[in-house]
Short mmCIF file of C-alpha atoms in Angstrom, two decimals:
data_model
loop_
_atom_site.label_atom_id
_atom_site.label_comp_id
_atom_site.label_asym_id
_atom_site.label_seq_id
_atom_site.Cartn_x
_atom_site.Cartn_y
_atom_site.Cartn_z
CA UNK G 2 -17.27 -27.40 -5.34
CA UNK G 3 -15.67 -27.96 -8.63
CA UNK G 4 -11.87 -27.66 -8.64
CA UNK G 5 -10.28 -24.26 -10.38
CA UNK G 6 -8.47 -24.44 -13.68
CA UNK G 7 -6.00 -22.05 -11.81
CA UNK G 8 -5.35 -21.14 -8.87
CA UNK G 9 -2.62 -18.30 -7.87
CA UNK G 10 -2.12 -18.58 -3.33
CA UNK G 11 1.27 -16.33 -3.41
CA UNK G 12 4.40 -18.21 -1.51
CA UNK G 13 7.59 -17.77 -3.03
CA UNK G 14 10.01 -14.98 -4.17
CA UNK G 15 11.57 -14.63 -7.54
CA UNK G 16 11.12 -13.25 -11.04
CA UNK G 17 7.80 -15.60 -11.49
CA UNK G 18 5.00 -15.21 -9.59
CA UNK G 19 3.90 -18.94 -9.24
CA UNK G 20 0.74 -20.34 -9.65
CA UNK G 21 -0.37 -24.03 -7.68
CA UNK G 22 -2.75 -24.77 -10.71
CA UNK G 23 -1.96 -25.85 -13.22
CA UNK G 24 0.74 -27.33 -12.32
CA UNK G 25 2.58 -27.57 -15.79
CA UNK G 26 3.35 -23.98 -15.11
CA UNK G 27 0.57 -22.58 -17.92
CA UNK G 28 -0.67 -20.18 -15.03
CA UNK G 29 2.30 -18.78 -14.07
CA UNK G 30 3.02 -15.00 -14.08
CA UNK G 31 5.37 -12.85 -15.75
CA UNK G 32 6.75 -10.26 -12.87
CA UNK G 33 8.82 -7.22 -13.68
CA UNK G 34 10.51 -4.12 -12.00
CA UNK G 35 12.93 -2.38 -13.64
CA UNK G 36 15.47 -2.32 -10.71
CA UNK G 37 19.07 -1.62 -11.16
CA UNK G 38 21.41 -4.07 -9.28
CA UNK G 39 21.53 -5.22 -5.91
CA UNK G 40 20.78 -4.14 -3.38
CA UNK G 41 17.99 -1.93 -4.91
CA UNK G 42 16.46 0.03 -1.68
CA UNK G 43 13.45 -1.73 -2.35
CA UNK G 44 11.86 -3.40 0.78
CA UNK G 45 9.17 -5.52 2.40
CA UNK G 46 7.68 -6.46 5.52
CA UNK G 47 8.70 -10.10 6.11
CA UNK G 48 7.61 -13.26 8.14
CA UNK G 49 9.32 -11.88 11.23
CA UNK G 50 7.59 -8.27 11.15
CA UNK G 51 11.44 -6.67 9.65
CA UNK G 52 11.52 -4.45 6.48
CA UNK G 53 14.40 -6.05 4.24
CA UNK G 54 15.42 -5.13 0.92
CA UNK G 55 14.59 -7.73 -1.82
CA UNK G 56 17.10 -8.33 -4.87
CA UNK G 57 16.80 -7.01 -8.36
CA UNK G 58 13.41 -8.63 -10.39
CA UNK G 59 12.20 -9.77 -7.48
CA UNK G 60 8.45 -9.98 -6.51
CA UNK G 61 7.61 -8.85 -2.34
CA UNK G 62 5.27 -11.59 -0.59
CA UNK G 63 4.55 -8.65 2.26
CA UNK G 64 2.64 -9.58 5.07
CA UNK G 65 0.55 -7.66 6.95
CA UNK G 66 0.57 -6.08 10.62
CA UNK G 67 -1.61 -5.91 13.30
CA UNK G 68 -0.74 -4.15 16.46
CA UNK G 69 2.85 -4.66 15.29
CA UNK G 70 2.35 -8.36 15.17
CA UNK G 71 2.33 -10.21 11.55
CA UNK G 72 -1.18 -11.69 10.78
CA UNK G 73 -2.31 -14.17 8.59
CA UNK G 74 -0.30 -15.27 5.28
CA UNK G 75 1.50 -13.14 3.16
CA UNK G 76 0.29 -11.30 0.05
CA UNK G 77 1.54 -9.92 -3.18
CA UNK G 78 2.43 -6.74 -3.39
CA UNK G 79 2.37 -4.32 -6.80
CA UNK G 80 3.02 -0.75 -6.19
CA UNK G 81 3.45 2.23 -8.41
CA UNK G 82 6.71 3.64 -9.29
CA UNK G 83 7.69 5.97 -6.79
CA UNK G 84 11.06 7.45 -5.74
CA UNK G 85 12.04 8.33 -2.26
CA UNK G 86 13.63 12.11 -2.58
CA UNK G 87 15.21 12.14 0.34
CA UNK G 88 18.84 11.37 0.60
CA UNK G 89 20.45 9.25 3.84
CA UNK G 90 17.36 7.87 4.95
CA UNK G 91 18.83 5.92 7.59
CA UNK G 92 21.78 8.53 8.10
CA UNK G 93 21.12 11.48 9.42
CA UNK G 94 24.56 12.00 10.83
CA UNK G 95 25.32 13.50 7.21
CA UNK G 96 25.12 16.73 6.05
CA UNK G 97 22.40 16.16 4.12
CA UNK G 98 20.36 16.66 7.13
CA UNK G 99 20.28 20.09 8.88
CA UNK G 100 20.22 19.40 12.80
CA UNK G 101 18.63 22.25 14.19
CA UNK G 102 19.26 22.99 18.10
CA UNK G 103 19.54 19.22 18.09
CA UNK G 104 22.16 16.71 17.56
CA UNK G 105 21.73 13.24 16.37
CA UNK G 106 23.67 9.97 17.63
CA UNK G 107 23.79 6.92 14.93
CA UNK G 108 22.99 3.62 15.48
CA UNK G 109 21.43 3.63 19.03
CA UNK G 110 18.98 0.65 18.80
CA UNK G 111 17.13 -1.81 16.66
CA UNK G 112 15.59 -0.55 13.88
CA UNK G 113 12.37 -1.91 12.22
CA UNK G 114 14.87 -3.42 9.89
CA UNK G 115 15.88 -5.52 12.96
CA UNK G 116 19.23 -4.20 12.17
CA UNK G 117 21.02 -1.56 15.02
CA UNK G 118 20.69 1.34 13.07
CA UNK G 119 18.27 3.60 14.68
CA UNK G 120 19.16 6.63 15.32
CA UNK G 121 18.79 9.33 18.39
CA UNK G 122 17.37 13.49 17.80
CA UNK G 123 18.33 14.87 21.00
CA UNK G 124 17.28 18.43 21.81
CA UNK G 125 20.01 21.37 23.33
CA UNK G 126 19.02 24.16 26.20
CA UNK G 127 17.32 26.73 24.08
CA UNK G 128 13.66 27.77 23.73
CA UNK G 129 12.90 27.51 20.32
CA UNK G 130 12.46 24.66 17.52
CA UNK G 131 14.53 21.77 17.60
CA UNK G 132 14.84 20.06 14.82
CA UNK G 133 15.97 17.58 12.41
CA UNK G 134 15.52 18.65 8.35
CA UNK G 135 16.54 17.55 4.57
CA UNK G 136 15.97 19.64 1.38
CA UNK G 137 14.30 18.25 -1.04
CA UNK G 138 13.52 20.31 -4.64
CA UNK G 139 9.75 20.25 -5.31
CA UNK G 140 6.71 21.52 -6.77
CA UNK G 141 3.48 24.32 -5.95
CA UNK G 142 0.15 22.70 -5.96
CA UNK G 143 1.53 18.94 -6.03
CA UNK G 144 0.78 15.87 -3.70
CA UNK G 145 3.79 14.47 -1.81
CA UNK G 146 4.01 11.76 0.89
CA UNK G 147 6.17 12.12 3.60
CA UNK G 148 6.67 9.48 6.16
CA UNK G 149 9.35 8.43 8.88
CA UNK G 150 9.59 5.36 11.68
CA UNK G 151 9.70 7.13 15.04
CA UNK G 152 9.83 5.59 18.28
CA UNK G 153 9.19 7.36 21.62
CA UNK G 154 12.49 8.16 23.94
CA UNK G 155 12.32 10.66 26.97
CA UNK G 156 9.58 12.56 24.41
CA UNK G 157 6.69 11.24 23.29
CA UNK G 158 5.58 13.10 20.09
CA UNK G 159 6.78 14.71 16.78
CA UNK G 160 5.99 16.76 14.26
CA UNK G 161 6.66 15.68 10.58
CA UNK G 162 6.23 18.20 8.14
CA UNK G 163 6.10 20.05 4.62
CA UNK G 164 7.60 23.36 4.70
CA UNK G 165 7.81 25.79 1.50
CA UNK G 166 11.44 27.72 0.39
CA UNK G 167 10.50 30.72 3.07
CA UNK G 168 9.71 28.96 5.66
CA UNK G 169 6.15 30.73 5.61
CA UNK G 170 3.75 28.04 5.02
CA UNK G 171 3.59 24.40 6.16
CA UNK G 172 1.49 21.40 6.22
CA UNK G 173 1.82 18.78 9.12
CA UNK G 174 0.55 16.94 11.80
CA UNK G 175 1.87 15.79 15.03
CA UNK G 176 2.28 12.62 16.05
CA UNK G 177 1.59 10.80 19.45
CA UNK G 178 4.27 8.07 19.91
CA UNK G 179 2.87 6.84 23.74
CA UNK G 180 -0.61 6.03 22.00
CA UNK G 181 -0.13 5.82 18.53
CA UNK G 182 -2.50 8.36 18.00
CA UNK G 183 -2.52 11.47 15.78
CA UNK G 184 -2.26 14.57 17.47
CA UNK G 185 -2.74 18.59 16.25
CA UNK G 186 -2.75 19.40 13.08
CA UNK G 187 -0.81 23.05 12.18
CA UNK G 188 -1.11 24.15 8.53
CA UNK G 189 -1.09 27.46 7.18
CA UNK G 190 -0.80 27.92 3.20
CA UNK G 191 -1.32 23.91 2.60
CA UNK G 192 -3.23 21.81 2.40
CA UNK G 193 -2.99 18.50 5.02
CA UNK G 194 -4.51 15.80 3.04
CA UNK G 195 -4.09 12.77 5.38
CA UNK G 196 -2.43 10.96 7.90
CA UNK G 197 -1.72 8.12 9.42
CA UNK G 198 0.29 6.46 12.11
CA UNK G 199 1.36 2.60 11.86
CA UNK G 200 2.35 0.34 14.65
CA UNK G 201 6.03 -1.74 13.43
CA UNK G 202 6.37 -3.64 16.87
CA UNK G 203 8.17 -2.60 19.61
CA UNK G 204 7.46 1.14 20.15
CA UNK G 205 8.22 2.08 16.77
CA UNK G 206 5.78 3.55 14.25
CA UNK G 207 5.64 4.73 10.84
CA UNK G 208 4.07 8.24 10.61
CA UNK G 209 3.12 9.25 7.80
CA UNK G 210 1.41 12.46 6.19
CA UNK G 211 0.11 13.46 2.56
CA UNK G 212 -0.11 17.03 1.69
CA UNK G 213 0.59 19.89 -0.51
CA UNK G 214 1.93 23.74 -0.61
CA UNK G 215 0.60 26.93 -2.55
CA UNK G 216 3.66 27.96 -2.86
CA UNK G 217 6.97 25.91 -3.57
CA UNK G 218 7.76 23.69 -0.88
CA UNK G 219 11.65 22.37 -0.27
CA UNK G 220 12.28 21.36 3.28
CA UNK G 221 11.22 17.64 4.96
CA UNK G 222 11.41 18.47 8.57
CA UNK G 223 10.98 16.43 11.81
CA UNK G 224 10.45 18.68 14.64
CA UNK G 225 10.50 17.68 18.34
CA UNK G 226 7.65 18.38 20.39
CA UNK G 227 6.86 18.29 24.45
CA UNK G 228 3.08 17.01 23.73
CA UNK G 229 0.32 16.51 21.39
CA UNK G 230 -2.24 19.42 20.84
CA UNK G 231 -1.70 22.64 22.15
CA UNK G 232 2.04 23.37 20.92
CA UNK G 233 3.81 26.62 21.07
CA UNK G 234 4.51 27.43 17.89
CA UNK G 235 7.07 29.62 16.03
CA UNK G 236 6.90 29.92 12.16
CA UNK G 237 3.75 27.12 12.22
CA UNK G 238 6.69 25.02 13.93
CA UNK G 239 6.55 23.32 17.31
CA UNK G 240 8.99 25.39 19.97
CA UNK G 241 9.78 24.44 23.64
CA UNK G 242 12.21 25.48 26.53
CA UNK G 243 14.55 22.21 25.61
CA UNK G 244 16.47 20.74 28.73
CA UNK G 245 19.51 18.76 26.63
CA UNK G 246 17.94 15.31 27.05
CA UNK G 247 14.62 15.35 25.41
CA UNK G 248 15.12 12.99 22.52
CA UNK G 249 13.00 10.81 19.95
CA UNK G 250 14.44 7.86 18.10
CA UNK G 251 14.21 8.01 14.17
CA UNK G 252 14.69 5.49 11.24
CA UNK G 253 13.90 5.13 7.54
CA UNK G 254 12.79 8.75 6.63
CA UNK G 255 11.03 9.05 2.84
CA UNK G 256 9.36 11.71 1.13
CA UNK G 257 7.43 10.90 -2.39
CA UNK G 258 5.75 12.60 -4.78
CA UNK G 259 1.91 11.32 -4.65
CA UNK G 260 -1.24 11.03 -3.07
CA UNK G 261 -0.53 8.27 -0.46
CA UNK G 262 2.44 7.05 0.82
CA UNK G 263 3.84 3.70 -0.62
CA UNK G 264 6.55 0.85 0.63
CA UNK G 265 9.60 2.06 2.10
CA UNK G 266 12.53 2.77 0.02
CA UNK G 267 15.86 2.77 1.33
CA UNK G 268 18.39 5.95 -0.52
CA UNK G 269 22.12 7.14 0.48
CA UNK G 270 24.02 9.75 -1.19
CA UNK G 271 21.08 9.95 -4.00
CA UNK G 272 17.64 9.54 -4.52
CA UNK G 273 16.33 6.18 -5.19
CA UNK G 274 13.50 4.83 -7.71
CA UNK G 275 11.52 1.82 -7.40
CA UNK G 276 10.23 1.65 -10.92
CA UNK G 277 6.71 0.24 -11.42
CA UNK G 278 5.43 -3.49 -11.09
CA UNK G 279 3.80 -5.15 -13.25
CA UNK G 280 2.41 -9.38 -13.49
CA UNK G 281 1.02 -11.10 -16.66
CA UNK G 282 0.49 -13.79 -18.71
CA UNK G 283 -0.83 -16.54 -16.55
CA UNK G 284 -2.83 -19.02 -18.57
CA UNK G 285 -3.96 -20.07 -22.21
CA UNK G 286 -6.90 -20.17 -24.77
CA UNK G 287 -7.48 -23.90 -23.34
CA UNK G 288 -7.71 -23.06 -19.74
CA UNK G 289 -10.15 -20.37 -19.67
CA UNK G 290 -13.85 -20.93 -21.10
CA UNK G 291 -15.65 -18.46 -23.88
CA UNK G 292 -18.97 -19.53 -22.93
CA UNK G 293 -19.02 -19.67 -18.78
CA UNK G 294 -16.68 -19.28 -16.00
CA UNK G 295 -16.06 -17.32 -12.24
CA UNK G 296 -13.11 -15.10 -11.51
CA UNK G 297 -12.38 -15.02 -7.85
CA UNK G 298 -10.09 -13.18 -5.92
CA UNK G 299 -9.06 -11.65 -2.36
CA UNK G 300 -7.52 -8.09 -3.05
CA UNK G 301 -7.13 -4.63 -1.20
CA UNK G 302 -6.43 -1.59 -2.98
CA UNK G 303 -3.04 0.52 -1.75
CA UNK G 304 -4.94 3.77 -1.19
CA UNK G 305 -9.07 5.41 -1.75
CA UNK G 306 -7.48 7.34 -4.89
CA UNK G 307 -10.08 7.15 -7.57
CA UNK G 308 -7.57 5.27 -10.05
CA UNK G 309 -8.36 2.25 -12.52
CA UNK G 310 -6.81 -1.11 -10.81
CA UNK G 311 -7.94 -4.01 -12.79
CA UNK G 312 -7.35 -8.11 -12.56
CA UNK G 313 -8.52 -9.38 -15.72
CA UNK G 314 -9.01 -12.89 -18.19
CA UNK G 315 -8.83 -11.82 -22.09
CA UNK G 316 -7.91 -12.23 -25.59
CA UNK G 317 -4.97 -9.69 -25.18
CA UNK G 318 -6.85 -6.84 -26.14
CA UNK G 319 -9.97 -4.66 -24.81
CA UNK G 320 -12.43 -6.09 -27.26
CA UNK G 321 -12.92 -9.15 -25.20
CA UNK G 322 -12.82 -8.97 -21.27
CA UNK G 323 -13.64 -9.64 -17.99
CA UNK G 324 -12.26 -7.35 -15.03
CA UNK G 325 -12.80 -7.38 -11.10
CA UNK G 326 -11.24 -4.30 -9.35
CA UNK G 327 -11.22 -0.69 -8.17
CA UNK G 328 -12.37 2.25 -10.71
CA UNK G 329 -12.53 6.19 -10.25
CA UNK G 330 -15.48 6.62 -8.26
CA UNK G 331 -13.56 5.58 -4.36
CA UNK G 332 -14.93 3.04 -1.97
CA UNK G 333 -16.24 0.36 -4.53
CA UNK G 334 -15.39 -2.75 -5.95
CA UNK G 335 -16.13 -3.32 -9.44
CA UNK G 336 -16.68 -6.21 -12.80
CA UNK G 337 -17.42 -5.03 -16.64
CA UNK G 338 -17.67 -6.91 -19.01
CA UNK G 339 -16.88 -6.43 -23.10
CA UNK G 340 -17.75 -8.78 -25.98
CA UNK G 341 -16.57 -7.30 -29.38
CA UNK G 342 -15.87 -4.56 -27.86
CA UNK G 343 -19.32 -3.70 -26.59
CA UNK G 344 -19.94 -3.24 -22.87
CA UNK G 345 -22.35 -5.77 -21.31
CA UNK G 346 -22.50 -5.52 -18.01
CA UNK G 347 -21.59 -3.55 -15.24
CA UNK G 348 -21.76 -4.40 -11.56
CA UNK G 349 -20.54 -3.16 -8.49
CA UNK G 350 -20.85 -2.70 -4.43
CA UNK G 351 -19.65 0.20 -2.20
CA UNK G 352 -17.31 -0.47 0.24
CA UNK G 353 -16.22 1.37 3.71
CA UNK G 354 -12.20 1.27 2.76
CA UNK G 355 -10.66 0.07 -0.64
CA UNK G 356 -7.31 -0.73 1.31
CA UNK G 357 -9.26 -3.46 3.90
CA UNK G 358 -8.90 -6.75 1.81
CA UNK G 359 -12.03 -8.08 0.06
CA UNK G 360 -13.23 -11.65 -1.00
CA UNK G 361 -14.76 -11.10 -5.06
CA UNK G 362 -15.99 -12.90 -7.60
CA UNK G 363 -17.72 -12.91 -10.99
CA UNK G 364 -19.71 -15.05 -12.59
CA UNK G 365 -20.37 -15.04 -16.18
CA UNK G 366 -23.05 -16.87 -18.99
CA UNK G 367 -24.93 -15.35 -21.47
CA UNK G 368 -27.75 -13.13 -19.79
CA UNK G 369 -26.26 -14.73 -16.47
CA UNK G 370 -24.15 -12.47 -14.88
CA UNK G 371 -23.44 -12.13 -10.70
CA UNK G 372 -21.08 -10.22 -8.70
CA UNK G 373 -20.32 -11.86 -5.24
CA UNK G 374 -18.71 -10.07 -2.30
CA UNK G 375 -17.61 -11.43 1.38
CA UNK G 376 -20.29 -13.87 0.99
CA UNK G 377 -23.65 -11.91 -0.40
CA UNK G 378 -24.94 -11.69 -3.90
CA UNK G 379 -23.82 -7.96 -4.58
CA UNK G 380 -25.32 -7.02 -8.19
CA UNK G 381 -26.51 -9.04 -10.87
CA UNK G 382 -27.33 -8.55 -14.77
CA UNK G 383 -29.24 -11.16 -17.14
CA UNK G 384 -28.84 -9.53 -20.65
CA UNK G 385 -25.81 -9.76 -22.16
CA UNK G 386 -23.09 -12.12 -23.90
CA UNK G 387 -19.76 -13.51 -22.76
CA UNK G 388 -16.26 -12.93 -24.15
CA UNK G 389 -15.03 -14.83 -27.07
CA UNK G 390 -11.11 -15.81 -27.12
CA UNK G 391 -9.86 -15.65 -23.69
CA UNK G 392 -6.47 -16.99 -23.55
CA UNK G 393 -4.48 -14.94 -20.58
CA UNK G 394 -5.24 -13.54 -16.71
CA UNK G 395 -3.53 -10.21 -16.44
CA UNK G 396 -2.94 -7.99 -12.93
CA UNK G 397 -4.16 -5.24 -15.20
CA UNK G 398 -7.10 -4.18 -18.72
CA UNK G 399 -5.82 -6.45 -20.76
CA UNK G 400 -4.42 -3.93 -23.41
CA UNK G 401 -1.65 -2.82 -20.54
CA UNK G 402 -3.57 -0.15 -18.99
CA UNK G 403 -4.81 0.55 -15.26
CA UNK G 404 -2.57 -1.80 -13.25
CA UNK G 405 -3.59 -3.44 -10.55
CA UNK G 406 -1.64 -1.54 -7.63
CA UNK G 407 -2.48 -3.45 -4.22
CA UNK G 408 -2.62 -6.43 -2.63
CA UNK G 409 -3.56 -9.86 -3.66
CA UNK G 410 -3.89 -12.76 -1.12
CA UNK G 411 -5.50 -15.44 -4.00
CA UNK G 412 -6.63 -15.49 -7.51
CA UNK G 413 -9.24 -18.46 -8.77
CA UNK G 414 -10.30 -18.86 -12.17
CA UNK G 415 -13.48 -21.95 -12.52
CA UNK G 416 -14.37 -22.69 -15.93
CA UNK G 417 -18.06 -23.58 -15.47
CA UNK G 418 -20.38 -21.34 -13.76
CA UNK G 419 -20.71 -21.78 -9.44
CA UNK G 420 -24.41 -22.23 -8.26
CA UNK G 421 -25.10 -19.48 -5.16
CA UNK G 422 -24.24 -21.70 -2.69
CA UNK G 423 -20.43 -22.18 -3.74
CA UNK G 424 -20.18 -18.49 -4.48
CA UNK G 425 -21.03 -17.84 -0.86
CA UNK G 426 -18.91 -20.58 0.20
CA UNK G 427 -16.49 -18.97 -1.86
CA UNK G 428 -16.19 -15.59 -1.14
CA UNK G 429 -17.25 -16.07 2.75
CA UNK G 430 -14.91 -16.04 5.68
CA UNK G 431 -14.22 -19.58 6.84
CA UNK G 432 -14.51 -17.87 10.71
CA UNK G 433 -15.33 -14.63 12.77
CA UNK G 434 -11.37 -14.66 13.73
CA UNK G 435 -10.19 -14.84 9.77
CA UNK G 436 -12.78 -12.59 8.92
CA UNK G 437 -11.39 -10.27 11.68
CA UNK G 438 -7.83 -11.12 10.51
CA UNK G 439 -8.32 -10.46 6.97
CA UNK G 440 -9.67 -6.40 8.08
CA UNK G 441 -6.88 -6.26 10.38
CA UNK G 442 -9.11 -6.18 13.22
CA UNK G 443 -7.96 -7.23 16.87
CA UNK G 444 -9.99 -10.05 18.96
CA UNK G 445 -9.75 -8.66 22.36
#
């Protein structure tokens, strides 16, 4: 197989995102977040399986989990802005957080951070709800993730939850911490859009629900709970006959305004924003080709949310393009193509999950065109012509627009067309164990 004019394999932190070809530096990447100074409350998941806060401009390499075990080599991660409304995340010993017929001990046990700074709910004697809340100012009729690490003590379950200003409707789900499995859902007046429980290694998990309120909603509750489905309930909120010792450990608590949840962001007497990411401006006119070429890359989309998330080689503007990525219709993996500002081809193939990680790649000549994916010829198109000026590789349309938000494990750029064979090669697993890796699938 020929050898790639450039060739992006994310390894190193910093305010580049470095590229192994060429190695004059040509296909290196701009990287920017607006963060304030250090430290900045934004985090990743690093080598060891720990969250950790990364300085000011710099780019996450996050790596991903499997049964709380890192897997496989790291990725980059671009996210959204988002801001975590909740204030203490890791303290709820202030008064920011309302302990209700519970009380809460600080820094109990090792957090996902690997830091000791997990923390302890602890129910009292009464029969009623026990619980742990923060308020948080919000909107009617508007998506918010909430999300917290739990880890089972001498209870096993919780119930995380969106409550409105009377205390009349909610939106939650209850969460199994013995199984790591979702339990009952109990929603009146909301909507429960999704949710999801993650494993972090050693018992803990990050639970996390998306949902939304008819009417204003303004409390981010934890509530203790004695099991999984079939809850008494007071209020839509879990009650038991507490006995003073039931108790749940608790760590990095966040709720955000949106339709899935994002990275975890780390607040104290204020909410904290982690502004937007953005990467650009790897390559030239000279090492892209006009006439032929393949884009490659292994990607996963953050969430199924029907946005634009485009990788793309251009002339800086939308009049000349070539784009592999995610578009409004969910569960499919797309490439257009523009020539003076015409459309000539579109291809794409449905997939089961946007967020499971995906090998592409495109392969364009004039009334040649082929979309590969995880080794099989996906779509192809034979009329059209090819770009004229390209001269940059952007994690996003060219002009700016529709981001790419997600997860990048390699970009390749070939400036002569690949016959069949190397595409497959290409875009194949090298083995059933990385193929079962890269879905974050276990090999029992």
């Amino acid at each position: 197989m020929a050898k790639p004019n450039l060739a992006l394999i994310p390894a190193t932190i910093g305010d580049k995102v470095y590229s192994i070809l060429p190695s004059d530096g040509v296909g290196d990447f701009d990287f920017t977040r607006a963060d304030g100074s250090s430290p900045t409350g934004v985090t990743r998941i690093n080598a060891q399986g720990l969250i950790e806060e990364v300085a000011s401009g710099e780019n996450r390499l996050n790596y991903s989990l499997l049964n709380g075990e890192v897997v496989g080599c790291p990725h980059l991660l671009l996210e959204p802005s988002r801001t975590n409304l909740v204030q203490y995340s890791e303290d709820f010993s202030q008064s920011a957080w309302t302990k209700g017929n519970s009380s809460i001990e600080s820094d109990t046990l090792i957090s996902p951070s690997g830091i000791l700074n997990g923390s302890t709910l602890t129910d009292n004697t009464a029969n009623t709800i026990h619980r742990l809340r923060d308020s948080v100012s919000l909107s009617a009729s508007t998506d918010y993730s909430l999300s917290i690490f739990a880890k089972k003590g001498t209870l096993s379950n919780i119930q995380l939850a969106l409550i409105n200003t009377a205390n009349s409707n909610t939106a939650s789900r209850v969460f199994d911490l013995e199984n790591g499995a979702l339990g009952e859902s109990i929603t009146i007046g909301g909507t429960l859009q999704d949710s999801k429980i993650t494993d972090y290694g050693n018992g803990w998990y990050r639970c996390e629900i998306t949902a939304q309120l008819g009417s204003t909603p303004n409390t981010y509750q934890i509530t203790l709970a004695p099991q999984s489905s079939g809850n008494s309930t007071t209020g839509n909120q879990v009650t038991y006959d507490g006995d003073g010792s039931g108790n749940v450990y608790l760590w990095g608590a966040q709720s955000e305004e949106g339709s899935f949840p994002t990275s975890y962001i780390k607040t104290t007497s204020a909410a904290v924003t982690r502004a937007a990411e953005t990467c650009t401006g790897s390559g030239d006119a000279a090492t892209f080709n006009d006439s032929e070429g393949v884009l490659y890359a292994e990607i996963a989309s953050l969430a199924n949310d029907g946005t634009d998330k485009a990788i793309s080689i251009s002339d800086g503007t939308n009049n000349n393009r070539i784009w592999i990525g995610y578009s409004t219709a969910n569960e499919r993996i797309y490439s257009l193509g523009y020539s003076g500002n015409t459309i000539q081809f579109v291809m794409y193939k449905d997939l089961l999950d946007e967020t499971d990680f995906v090998k592409v790649a495109v392969k364009y000549k004039e009334n040649d065109f082929a979309l590969w994916v995880n080794g099989i010829e996906a779509s192809t198109d034979n009329n059209g012509l090819t770009p004229v000026g390209l001269n940059s590789l952007n994690f996003n349309i060219s002009s700016g627009s529709s981001d790419f938000y997600g997860n990048t494990k390699q970009i390749q750029y070939f400036d002569s067309v690949l016959d069949s064979q190397q595409l497959e090669q290409l875009t194949s697993w090298d083995s059933f164990r990385a193929m079962a890796e890269g879905q974050l699938y276990s090999i029992q």
